[in-house]
XYZ file of N, CA and C in Angstrom:
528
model
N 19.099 -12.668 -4.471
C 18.252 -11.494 -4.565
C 17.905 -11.201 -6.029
N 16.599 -10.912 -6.407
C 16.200 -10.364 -7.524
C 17.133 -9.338 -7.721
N 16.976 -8.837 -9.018
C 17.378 -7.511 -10.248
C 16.656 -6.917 -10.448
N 15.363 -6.823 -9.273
C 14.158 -6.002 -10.162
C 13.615 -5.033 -9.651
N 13.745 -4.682 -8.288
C 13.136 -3.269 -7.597
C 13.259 -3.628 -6.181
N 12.922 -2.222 -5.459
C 13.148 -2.965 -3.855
C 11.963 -2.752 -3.265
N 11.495 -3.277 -2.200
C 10.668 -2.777 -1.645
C 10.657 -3.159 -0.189
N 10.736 -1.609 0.852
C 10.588 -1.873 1.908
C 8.907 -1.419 2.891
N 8.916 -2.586 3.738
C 7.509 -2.198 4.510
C 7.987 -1.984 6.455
N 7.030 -1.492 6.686
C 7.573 -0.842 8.290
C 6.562 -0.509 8.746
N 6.360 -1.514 10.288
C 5.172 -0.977 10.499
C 5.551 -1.086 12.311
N 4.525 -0.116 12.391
C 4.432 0.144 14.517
C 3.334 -0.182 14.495
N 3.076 0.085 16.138
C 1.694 -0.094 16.658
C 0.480 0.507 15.941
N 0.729 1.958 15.475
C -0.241 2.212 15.038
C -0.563 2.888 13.419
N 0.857 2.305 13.101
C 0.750 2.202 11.044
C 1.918 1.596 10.660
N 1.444 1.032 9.679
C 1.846 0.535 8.999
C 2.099 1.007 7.375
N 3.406 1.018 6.700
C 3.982 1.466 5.623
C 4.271 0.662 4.603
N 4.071 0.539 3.487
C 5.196 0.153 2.598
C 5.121 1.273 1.284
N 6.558 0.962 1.014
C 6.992 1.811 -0.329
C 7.879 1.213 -1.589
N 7.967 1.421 -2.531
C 8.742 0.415 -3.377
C 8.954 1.725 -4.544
N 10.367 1.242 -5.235
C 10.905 2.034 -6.018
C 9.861 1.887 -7.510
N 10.210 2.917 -8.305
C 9.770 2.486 -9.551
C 10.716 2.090 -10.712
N 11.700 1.843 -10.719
C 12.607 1.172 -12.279
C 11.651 -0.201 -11.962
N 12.066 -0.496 -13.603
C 11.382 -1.754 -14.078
C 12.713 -1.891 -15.319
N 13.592 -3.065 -15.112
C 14.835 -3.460 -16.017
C 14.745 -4.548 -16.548
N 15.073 -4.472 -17.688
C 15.505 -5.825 -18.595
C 17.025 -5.856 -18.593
N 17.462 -7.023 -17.825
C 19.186 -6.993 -18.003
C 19.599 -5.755 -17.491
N 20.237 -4.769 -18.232
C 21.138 -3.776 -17.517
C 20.335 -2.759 -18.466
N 19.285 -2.826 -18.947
C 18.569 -1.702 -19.179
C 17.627 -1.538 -18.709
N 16.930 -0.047 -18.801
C 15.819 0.542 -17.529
C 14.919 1.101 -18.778
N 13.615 -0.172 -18.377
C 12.363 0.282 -19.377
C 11.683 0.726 -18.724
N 11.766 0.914 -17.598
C 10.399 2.439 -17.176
C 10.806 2.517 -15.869
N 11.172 3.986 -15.719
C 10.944 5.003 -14.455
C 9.843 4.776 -12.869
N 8.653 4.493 -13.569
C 7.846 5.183 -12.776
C 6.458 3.669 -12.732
N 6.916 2.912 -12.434
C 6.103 1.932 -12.060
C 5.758 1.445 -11.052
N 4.509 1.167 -10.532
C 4.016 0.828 -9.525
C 3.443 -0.738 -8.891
N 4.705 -0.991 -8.053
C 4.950 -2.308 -7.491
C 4.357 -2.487 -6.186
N 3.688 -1.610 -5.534
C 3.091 -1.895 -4.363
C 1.409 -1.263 -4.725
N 0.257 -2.458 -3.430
C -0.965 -2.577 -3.757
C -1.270 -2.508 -2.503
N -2.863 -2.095 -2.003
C -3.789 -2.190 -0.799
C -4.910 -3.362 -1.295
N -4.585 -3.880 -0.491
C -6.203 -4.935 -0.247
C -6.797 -5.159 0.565
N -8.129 -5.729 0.587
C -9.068 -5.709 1.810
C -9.545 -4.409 2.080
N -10.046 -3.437 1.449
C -10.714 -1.976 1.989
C -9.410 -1.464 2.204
N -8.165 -1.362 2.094
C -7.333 -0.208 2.166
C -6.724 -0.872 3.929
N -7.128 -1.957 4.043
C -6.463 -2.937 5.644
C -5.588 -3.594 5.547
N -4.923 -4.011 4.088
C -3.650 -4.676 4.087
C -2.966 -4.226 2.593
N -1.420 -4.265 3.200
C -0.240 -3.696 2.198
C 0.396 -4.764 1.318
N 0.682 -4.821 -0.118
C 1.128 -5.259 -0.624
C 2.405 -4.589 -1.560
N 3.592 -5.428 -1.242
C 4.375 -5.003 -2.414
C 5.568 -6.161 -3.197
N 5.879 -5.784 -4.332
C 6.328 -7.165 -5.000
C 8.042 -6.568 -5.587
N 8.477 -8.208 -5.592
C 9.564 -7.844 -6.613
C 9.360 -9.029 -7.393
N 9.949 -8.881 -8.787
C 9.997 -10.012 -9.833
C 9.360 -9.350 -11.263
N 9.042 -10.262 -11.850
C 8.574 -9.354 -13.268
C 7.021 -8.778 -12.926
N 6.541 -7.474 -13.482
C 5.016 -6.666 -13.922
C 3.779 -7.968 -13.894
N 4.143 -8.717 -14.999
C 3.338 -9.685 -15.168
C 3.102 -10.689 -14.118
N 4.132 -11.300 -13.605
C 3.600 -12.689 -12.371
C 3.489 -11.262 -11.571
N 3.918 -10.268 -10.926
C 2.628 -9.718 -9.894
C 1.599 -9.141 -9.814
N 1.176 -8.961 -11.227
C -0.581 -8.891 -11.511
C -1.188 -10.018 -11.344
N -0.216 -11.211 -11.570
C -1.183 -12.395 -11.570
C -1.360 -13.137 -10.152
N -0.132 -12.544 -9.268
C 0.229 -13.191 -8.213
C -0.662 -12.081 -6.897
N -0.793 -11.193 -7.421
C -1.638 -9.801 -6.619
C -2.785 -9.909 -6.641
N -3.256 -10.897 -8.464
C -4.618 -11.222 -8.083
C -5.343 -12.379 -7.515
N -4.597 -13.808 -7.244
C -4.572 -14.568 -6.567
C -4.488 -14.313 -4.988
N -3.234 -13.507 -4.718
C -3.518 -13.346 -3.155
C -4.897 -12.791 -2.740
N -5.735 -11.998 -3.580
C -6.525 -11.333 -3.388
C -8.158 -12.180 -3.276
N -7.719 -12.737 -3.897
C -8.601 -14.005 -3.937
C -8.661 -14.868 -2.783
N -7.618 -15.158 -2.127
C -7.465 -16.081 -0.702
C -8.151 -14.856 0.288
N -7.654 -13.596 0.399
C -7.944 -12.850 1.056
C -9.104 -12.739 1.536
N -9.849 -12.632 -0.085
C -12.042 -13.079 0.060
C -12.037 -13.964 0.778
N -11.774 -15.334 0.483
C -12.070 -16.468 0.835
C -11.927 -16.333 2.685
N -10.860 -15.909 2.768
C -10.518 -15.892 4.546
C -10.819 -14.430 5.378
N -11.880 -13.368 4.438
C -12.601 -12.103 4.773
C -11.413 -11.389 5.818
N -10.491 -11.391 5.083
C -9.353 -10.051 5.840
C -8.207 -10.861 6.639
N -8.844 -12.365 7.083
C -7.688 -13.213 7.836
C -6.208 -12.952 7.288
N -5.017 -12.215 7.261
C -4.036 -12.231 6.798
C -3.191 -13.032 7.045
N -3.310 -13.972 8.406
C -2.402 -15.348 8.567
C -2.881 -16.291 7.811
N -3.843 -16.382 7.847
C -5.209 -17.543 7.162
C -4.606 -16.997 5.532
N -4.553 -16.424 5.221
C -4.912 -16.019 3.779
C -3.258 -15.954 3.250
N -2.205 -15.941 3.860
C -0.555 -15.953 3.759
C -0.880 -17.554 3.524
N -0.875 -17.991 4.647
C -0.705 -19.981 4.564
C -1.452 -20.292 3.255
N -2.255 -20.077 3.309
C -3.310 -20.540 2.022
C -2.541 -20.074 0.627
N -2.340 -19.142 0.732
C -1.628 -18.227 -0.547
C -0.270 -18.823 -0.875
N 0.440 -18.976 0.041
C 1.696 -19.858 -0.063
C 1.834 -21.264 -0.133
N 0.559 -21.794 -0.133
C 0.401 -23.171 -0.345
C 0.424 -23.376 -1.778
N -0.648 -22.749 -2.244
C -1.382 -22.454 -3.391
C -0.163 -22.881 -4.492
N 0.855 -20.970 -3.871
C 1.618 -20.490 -5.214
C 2.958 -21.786 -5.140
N 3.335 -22.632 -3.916
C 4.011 -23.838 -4.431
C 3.931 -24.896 -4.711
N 2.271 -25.198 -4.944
C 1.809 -26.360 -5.302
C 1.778 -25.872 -6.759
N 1.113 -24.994 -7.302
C 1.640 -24.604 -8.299
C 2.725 -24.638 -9.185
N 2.938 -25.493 -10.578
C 3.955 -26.116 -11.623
C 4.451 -24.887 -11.498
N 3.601 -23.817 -12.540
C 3.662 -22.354 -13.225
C 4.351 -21.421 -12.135
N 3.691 -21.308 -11.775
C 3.775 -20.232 -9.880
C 5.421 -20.559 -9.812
N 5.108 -21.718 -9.026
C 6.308 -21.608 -8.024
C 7.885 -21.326 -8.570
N 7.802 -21.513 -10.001
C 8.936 -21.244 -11.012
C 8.975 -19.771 -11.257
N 8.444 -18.844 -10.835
C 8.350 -17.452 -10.944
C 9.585 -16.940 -9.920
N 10.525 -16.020 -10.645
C 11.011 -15.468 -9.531
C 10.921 -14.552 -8.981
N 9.934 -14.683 -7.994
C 9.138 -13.635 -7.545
C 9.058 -13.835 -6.446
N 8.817 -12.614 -5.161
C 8.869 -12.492 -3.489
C 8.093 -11.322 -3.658
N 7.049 -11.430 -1.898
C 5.897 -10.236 -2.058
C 6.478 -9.900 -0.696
N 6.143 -9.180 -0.134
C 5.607 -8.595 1.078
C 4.335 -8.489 1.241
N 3.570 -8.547 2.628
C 2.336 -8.471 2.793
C 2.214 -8.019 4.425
N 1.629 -7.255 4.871
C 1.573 -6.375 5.763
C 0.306 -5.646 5.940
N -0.476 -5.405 7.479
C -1.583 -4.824 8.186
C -0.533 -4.409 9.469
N -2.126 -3.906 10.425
C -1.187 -3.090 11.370
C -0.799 -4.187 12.135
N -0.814 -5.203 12.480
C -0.716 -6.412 13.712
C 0.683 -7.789 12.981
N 0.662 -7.369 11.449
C 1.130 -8.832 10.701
C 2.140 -8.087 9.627
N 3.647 -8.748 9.676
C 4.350 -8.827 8.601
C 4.950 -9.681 7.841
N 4.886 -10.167 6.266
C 5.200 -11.132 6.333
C 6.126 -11.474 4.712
N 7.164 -12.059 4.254
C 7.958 -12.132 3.176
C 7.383 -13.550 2.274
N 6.987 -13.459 1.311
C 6.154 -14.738 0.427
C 6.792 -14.927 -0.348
N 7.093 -16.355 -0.608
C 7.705 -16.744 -1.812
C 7.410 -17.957 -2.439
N 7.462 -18.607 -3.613
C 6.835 -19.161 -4.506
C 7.797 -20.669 -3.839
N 8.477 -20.330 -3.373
C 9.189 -22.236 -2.028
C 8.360 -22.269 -1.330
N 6.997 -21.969 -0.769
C 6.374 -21.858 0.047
C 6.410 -20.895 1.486
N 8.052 -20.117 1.175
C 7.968 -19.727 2.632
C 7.428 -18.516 2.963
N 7.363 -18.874 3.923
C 6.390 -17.339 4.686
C 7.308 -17.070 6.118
N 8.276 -15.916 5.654
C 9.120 -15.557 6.382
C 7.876 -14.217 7.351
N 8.559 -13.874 8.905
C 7.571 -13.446 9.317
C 9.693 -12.681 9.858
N 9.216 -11.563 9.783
C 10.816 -11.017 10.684
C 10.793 -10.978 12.260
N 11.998 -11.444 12.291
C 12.166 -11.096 13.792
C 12.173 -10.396 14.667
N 12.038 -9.158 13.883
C 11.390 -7.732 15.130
C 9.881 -7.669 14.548
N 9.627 -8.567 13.882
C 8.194 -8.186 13.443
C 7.772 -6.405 12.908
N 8.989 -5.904 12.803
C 8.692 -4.132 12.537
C 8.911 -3.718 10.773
N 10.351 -4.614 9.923
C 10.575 -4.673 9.281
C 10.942 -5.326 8.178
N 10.837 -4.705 7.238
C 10.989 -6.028 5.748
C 11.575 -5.762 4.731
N 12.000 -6.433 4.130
C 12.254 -5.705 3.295
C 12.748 -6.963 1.244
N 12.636 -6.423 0.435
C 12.582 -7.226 -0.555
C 13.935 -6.697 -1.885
N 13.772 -7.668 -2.801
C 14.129 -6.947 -4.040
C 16.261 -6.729 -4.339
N 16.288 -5.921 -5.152
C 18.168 -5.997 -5.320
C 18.470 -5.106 -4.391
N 17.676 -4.108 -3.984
C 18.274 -3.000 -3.130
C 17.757 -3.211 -1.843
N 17.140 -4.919 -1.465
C 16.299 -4.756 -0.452
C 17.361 -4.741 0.983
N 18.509 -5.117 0.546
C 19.684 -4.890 2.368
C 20.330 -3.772 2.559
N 20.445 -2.423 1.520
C 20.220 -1.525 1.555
C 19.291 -0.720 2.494
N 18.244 -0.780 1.780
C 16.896 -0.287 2.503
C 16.659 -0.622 4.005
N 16.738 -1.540 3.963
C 16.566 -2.691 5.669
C 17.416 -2.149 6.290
N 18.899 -1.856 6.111
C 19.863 -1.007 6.495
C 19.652 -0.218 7.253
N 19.542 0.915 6.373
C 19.004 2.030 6.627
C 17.663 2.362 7.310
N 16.809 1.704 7.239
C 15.772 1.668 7.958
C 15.720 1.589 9.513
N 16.945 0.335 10.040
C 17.098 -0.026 10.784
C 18.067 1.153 11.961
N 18.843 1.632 10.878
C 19.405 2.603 11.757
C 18.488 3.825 12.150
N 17.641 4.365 11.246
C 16.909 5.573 10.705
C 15.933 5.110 12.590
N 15.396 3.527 12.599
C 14.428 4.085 13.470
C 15.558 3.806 14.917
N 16.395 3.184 15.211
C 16.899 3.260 16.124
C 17.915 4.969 16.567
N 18.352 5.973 15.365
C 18.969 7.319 15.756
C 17.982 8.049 15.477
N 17.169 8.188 14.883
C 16.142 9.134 14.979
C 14.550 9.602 14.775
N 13.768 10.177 15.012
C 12.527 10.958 15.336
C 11.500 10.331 13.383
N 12.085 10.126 12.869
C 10.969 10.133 11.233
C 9.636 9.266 12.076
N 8.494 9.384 11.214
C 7.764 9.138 11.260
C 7.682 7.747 10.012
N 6.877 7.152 10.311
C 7.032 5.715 9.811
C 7.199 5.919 8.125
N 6.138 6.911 7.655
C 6.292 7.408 6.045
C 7.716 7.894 5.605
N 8.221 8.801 6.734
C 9.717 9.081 5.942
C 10.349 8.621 6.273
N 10.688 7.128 7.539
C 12.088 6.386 7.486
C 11.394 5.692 6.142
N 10.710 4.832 5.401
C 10.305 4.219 4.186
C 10.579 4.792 3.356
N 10.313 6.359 3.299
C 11.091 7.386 2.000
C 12.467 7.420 1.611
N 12.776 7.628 3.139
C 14.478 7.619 3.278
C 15.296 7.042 2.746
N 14.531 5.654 3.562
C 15.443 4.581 3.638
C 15.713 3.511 2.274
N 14.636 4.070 1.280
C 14.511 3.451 0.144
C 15.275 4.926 -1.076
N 14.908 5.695 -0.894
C 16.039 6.840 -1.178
C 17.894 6.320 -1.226
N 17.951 6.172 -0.035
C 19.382 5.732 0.304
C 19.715 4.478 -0.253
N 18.726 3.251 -0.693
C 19.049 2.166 -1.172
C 18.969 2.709 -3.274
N 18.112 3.379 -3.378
C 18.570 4.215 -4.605
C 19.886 4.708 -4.817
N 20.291 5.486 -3.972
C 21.678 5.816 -4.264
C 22.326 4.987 -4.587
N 22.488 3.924 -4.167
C 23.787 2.376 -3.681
C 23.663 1.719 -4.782
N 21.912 1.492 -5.250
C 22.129 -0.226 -5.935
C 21.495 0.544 -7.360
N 22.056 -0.283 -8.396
C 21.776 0.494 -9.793
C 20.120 0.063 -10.449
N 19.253 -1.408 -9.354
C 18.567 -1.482 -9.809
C 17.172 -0.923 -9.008
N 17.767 0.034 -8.403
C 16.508 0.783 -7.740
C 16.894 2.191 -8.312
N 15.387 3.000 -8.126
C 15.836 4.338 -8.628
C 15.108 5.356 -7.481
N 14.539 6.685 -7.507
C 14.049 7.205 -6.829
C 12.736 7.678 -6.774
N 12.355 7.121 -7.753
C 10.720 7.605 -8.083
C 10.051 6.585 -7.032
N 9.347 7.267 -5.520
C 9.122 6.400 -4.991
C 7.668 6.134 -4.681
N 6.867 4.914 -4.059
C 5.975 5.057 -4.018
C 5.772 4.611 -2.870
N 4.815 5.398 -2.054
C 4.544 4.845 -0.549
C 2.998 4.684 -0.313
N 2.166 3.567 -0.191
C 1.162 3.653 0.899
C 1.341 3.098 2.449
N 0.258 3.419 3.004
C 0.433 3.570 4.269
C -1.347 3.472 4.534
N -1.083 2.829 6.355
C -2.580 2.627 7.006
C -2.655 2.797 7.726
């Protein structure tokens, strides 16, 4: 597991979430609070969120975004392609870096080995140092009780704040 932020996504029939902390650390120090690791693409139709360094996921956010054109919103089409890409790739695939990517129908875990993990309840995901935390909690949050898809993601990334030192609470959620 990365050292670098968490990020969980959660989605039902009829929305889909993700949220991701804001620390951003070098080693065991915390150079910024309040950074923003999760993205919308395609008109505000698909969720993105990253762990690994600022830099490979500007570069890696703008590449997916690019397959995305190419395959006009296809998000299976545009995962395969994207994950081809980033491990044929010398540069890329040496990044240690994992995305999430998520619409209302598709969830899916990307990584620079090529894989394209898809979860087995297809509901949840989750990334990053605090990401079995979060997943945790998530998991219990929707099986004991009533939240709505925005606040088990608040919660449940809240509660992985508490636990792991490289998540914090400044959180950020979109949603579709």
């Amino acid at each position: 597991m990365f050292k670098a932020t968490t990020i969980l996504a959660y989605r039902t029939d009829k929305e889909a979430v993700i949220g991701g902390d804001g620390q951003v650390t070098f080693g065991n120090t915390v150079l910024k609070h309040n950074a923003n690791k999760i993205r919308t693409f395609h008109n505000g139709k698909i969720l993105a969120g990253f762990a690994g360094s600022t830099a490979d996921a500007m570069n890696l956010f703008d590449m997916f975004d690019g397959f995305l054109s190419q395959r006009k919103g296809d998000l299976v089409k545009a995962v395969i392609d994207f994950s081809k890409a980033w491990r044929k790739d010398k540069v890329l695939r040496r990044l240690e870096a994992m995305m999430i990517v998520l619409n209302l129908d598709n969830i899916y875990i990307l990584t620079g080995n090529g894989d394209v993990v898809e979860p087995e309840d297809k509901a949840i995901a989750s990334i990053g140092s605090g990401g079995n935390f979060a997943i945790s909690a998530a998991r219990a949050l929707q099986k004991h009780s009533y939240l709505s898809p925005e606040e088990l993601v608040k919660e449940s990334l809240s509660i992985a704040g508490d636990l792991c030192i490289y998540t914090n609470h400044n959180i950020n959620i979109l949603k579709i």
